[in-house]
XYZ file of C-alpha atoms in Angstrom:
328
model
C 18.927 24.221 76.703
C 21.688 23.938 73.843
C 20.847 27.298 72.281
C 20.901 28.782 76.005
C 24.643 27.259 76.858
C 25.812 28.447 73.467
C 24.169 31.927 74.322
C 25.829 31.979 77.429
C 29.634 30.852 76.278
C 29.476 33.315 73.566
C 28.624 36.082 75.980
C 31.506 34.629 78.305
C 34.016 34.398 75.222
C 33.053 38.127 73.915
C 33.533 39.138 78.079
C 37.115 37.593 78.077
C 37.680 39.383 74.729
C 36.496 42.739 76.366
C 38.525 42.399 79.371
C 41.779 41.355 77.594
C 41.882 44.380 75.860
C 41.069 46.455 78.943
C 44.021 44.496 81.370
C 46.123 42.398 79.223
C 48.599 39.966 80.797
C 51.911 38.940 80.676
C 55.186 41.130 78.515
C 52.455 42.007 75.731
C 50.810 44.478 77.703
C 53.333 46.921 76.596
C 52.212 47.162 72.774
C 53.261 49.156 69.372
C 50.737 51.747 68.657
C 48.837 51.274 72.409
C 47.075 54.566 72.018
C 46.110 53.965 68.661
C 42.337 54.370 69.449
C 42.337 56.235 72.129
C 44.631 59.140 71.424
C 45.768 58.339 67.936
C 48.393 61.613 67.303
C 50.055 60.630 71.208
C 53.477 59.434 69.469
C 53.593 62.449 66.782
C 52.662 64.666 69.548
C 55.454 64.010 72.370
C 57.458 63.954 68.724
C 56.429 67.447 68.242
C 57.076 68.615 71.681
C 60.426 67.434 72.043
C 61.783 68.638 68.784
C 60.675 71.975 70.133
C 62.045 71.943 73.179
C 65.291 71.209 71.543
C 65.350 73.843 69.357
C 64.419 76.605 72.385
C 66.781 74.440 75.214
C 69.144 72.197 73.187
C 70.269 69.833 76.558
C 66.684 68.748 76.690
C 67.629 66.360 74.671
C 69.741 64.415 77.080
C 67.520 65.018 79.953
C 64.644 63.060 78.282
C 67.761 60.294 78.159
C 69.094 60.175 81.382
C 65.462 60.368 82.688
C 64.807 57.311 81.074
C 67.715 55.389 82.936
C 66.808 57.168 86.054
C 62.911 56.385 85.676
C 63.627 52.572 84.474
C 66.327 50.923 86.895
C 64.703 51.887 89.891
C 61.802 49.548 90.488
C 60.116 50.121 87.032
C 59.648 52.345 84.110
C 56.594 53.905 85.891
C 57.472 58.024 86.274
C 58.679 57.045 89.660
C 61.368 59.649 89.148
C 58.899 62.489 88.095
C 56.980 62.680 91.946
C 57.935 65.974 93.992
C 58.423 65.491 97.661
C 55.370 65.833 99.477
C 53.469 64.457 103.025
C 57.052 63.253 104.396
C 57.597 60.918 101.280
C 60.941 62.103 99.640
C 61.450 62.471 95.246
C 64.156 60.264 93.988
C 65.136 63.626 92.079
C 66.424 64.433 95.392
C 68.276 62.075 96.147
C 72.235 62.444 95.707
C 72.046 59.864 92.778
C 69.988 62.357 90.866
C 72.421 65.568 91.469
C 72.557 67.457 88.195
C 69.475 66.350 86.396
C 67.612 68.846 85.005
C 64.811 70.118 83.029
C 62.297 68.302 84.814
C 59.709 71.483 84.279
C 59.280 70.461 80.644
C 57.853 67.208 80.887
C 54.982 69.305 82.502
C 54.850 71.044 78.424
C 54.736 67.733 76.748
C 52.076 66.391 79.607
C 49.600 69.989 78.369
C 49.781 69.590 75.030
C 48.586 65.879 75.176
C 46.401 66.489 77.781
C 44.513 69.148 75.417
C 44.078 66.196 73.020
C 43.781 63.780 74.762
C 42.403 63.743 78.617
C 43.599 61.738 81.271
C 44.857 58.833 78.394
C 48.782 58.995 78.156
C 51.030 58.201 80.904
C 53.588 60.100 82.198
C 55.701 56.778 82.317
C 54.871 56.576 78.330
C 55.880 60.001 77.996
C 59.614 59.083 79.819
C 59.980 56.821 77.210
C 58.878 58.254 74.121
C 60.962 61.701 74.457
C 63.924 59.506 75.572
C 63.400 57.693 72.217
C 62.705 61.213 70.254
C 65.236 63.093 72.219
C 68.029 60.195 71.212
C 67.165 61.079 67.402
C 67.690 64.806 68.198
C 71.588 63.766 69.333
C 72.011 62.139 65.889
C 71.326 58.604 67.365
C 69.328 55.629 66.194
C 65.505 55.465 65.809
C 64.227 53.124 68.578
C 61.061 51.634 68.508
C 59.722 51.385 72.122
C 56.273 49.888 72.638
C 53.666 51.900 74.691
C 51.282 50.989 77.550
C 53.054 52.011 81.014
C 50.629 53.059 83.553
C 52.248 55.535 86.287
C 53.367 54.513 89.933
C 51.289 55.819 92.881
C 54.446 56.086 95.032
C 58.302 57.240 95.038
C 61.247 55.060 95.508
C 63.449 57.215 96.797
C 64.651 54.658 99.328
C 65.717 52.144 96.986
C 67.669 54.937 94.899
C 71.606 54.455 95.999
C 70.837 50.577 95.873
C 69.801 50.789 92.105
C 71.449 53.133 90.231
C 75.251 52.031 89.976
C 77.965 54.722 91.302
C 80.026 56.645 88.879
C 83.075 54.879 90.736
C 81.413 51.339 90.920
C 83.633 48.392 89.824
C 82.946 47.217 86.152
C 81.463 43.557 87.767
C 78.941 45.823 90.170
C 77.969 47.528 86.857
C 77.603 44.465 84.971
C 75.580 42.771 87.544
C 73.472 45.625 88.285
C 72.338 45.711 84.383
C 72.719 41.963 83.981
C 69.732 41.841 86.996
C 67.653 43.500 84.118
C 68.214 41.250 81.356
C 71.063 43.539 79.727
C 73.991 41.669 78.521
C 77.480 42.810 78.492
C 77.156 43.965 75.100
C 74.139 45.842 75.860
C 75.961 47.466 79.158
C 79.078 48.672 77.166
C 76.286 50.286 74.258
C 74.196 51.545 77.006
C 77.235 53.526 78.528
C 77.617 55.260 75.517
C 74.930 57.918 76.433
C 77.964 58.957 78.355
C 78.842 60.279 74.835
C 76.778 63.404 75.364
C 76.235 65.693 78.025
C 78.529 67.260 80.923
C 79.273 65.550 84.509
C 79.929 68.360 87.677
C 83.273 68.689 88.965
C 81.738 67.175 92.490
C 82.156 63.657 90.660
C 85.238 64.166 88.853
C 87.822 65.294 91.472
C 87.975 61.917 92.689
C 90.305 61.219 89.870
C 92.378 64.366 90.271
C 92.971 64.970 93.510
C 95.293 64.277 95.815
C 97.158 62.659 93.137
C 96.146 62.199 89.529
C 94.669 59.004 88.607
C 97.394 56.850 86.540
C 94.915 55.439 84.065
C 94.583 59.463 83.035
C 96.058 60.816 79.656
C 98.289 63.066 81.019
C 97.134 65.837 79.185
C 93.474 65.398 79.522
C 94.237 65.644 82.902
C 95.224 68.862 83.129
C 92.005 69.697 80.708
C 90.134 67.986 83.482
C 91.696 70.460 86.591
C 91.443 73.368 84.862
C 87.869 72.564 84.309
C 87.448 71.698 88.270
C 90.723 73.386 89.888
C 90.237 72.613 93.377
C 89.418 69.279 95.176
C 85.826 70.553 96.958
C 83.879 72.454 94.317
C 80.661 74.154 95.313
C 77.480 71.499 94.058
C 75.719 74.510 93.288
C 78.376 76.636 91.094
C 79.225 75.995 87.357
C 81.968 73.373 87.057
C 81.760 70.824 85.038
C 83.094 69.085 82.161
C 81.779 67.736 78.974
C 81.832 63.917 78.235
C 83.105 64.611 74.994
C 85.114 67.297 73.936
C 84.786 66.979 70.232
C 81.394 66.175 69.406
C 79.565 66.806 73.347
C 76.356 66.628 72.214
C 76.540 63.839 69.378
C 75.302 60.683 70.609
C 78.003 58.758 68.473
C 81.247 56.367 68.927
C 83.987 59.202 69.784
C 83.343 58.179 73.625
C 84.975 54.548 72.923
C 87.407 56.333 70.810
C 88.314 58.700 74.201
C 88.008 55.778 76.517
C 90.767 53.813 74.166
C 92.651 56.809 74.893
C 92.768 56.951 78.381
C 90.316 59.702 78.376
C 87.399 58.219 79.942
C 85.795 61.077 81.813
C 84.108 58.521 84.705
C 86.070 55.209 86.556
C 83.549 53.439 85.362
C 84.080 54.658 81.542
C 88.085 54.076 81.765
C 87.172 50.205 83.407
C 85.105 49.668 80.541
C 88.720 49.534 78.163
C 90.523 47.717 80.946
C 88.721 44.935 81.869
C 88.601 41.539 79.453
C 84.585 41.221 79.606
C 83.954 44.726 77.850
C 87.025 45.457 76.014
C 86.250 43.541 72.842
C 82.803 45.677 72.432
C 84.527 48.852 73.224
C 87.082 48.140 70.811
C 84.587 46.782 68.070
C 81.978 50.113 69.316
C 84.843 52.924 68.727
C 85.534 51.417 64.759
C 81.948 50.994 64.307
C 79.733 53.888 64.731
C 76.654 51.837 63.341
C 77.657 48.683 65.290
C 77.400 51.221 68.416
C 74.091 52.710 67.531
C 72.819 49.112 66.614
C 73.712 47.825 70.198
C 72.363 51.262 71.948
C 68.971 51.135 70.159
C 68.472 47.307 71.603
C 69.971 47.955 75.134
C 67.326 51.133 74.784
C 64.385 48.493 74.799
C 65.490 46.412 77.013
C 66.158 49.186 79.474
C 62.667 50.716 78.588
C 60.552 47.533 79.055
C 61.673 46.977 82.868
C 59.004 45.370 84.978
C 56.324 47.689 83.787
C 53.020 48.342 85.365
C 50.003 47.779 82.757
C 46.605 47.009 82.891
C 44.870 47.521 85.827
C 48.429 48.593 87.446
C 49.437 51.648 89.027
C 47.043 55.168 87.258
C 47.607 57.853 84.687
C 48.659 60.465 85.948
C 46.895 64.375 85.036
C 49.714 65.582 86.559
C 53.245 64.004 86.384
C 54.538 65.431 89.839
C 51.961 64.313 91.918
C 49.845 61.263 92.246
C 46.224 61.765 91.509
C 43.755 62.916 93.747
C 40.976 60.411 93.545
């Protein structure tokens, strides 16, 4: 009877064991190395792709960025973002809070090539991450470790779009709170606004600040930079006008954007807030004399932003196809 209990918890102990690895629980289900078994060249992979991609299409670089914010503060870091419209549900890429994001067709080339190594295994939501992370190197920032292990959502959350993602003209405080709901301090909010730093932002979101009147907290002459980039007060959405966020180094992901917002040259309300108000201005001061402080602060606001409320385990499905949910 003894030797037939001890059979029995042993077998119960080595099932436990079996399904922990399968669905485990709690913030470690996200994991270093997660596809080390099962698809052990994933990371170097996505690595390779996106250093490609860069070299043919050079603003790749800060797509695989700003999808990551897009992806991760609404709902989840769980290709959300990546879903086309289709039976009557809407994509949050087309929603209005998504209007200039691009180069959506190439996380379909870095889906392939680890598809041909790997079936059915890596997750579109892991793939958000890990070119964000690859991509950041590519604009000359920090090497972030992310852990892997996101499954992909079976739905869109197009709905909840406009409620999540904070407004280019948002007060500082809705900002603050929006991240702060997240687990990003202030610190981590000022770094994270950095990625600002690289990139371009249409005229539709700029003429806010130049027309009728000129906003005051404008260096005059980057003002007139700014309407001769976008010289009337309606631009076409689907012409050519736009600005970059940084005129010196645009596609550097470095400290010159604290430097600019210092000098009353904050492309966004949001960015010129950020040297106004008494919460931030200490890190934006410390961020524009410190490149390394920056990059420090970026690469941990980076995780943070990249671990939000997950789905693992048994959770949500990998997608074969990052547009669509799967068929069966």
């Amino acid at each position: 009877m003894a030797a037939a209990t001890n059979l029995l918890t042993s077998v119960f102990i080595l099932y436990l064991s079996f399904a922990f690895q399968l669905f485990p629980s709690g913030n470690s289900e996200l994991q270093s190395s997660f596809y080390g078994e099962s698809c052990p060249r994933a990371e170097e992979i996505i690595k390779e792709e996106v250093i490609k991609l860069y070299n043919e299409h050079g603003n790749t670089a800060v797509s695989w960025l700003r999808n990551l914010f897009h992806d991760c503060v609404v709902k989840s870091c769980d290709a959300s973002l990546l879903l086309e419209t289709v039976n009557g549900i809407k994509s949050e890429k087309d929603t209005s809070r998504s209007f200039g994001m691009r180069n959506f067709k190439y996380v379909a080339t870095i889906k392939r090539a680890l598809e041909s190594h790997c079936p059915s295994t890596v997750s579109c939501a892991d793939i958000v991450a890990l070119s964000a992370r690859d991509g950041i190197v590519m604009l000359g920032g920090p090497r972030v470790e992310l852990k892997t292990g996101r499954r992909d959502s079976k739905q869109s959350y197009a709905s909840d779009v406009e409620s999540s993602i904070p407004n280019h003209n948002d007060s500082i405080s809705a900002v603050l709170s929006r991240f702060g709901s997240m687990g990003l301090d202030t610190e981590s909010t000022v770094a994270l606004l950095g990625a600002h730093s690289v990139g371009r932002v249409h005229c539709v979101n700029l003429v806010g600040r130049l027309y009728p009147t000129v906003d005051p907290t404008l260096d005059p002459e980057y003002a007139g930079y700014l309407k001769a980039r976008c010289p009337t007060p309606d631009p076409d959405p689907k012409s050519v006008l736009y600005s970059r966020n940084d005129r010196e180094t645009p596609m550097i992901l470095d400290n010159m954007y604290y430097k600019n917002v210092l000098e009353h040259k904050g492309l966004l309300s949001v960015d010129q807030q950020l040297a106004s108000d008494p919460r931030t201005a200490p890190f934006v001061e410390r961020m524009a004399g410190d490149n390394g402080y920056f990059h420090q602060q970026f690469a941990r606001a980076v995780v943070v932003l990249s671990e939000n409320n997950p789905l693992t385990g048994p959770e949500g499905e990998v997608r074969k196809d990052c547009r669509y949910v799967n068929s069966n």
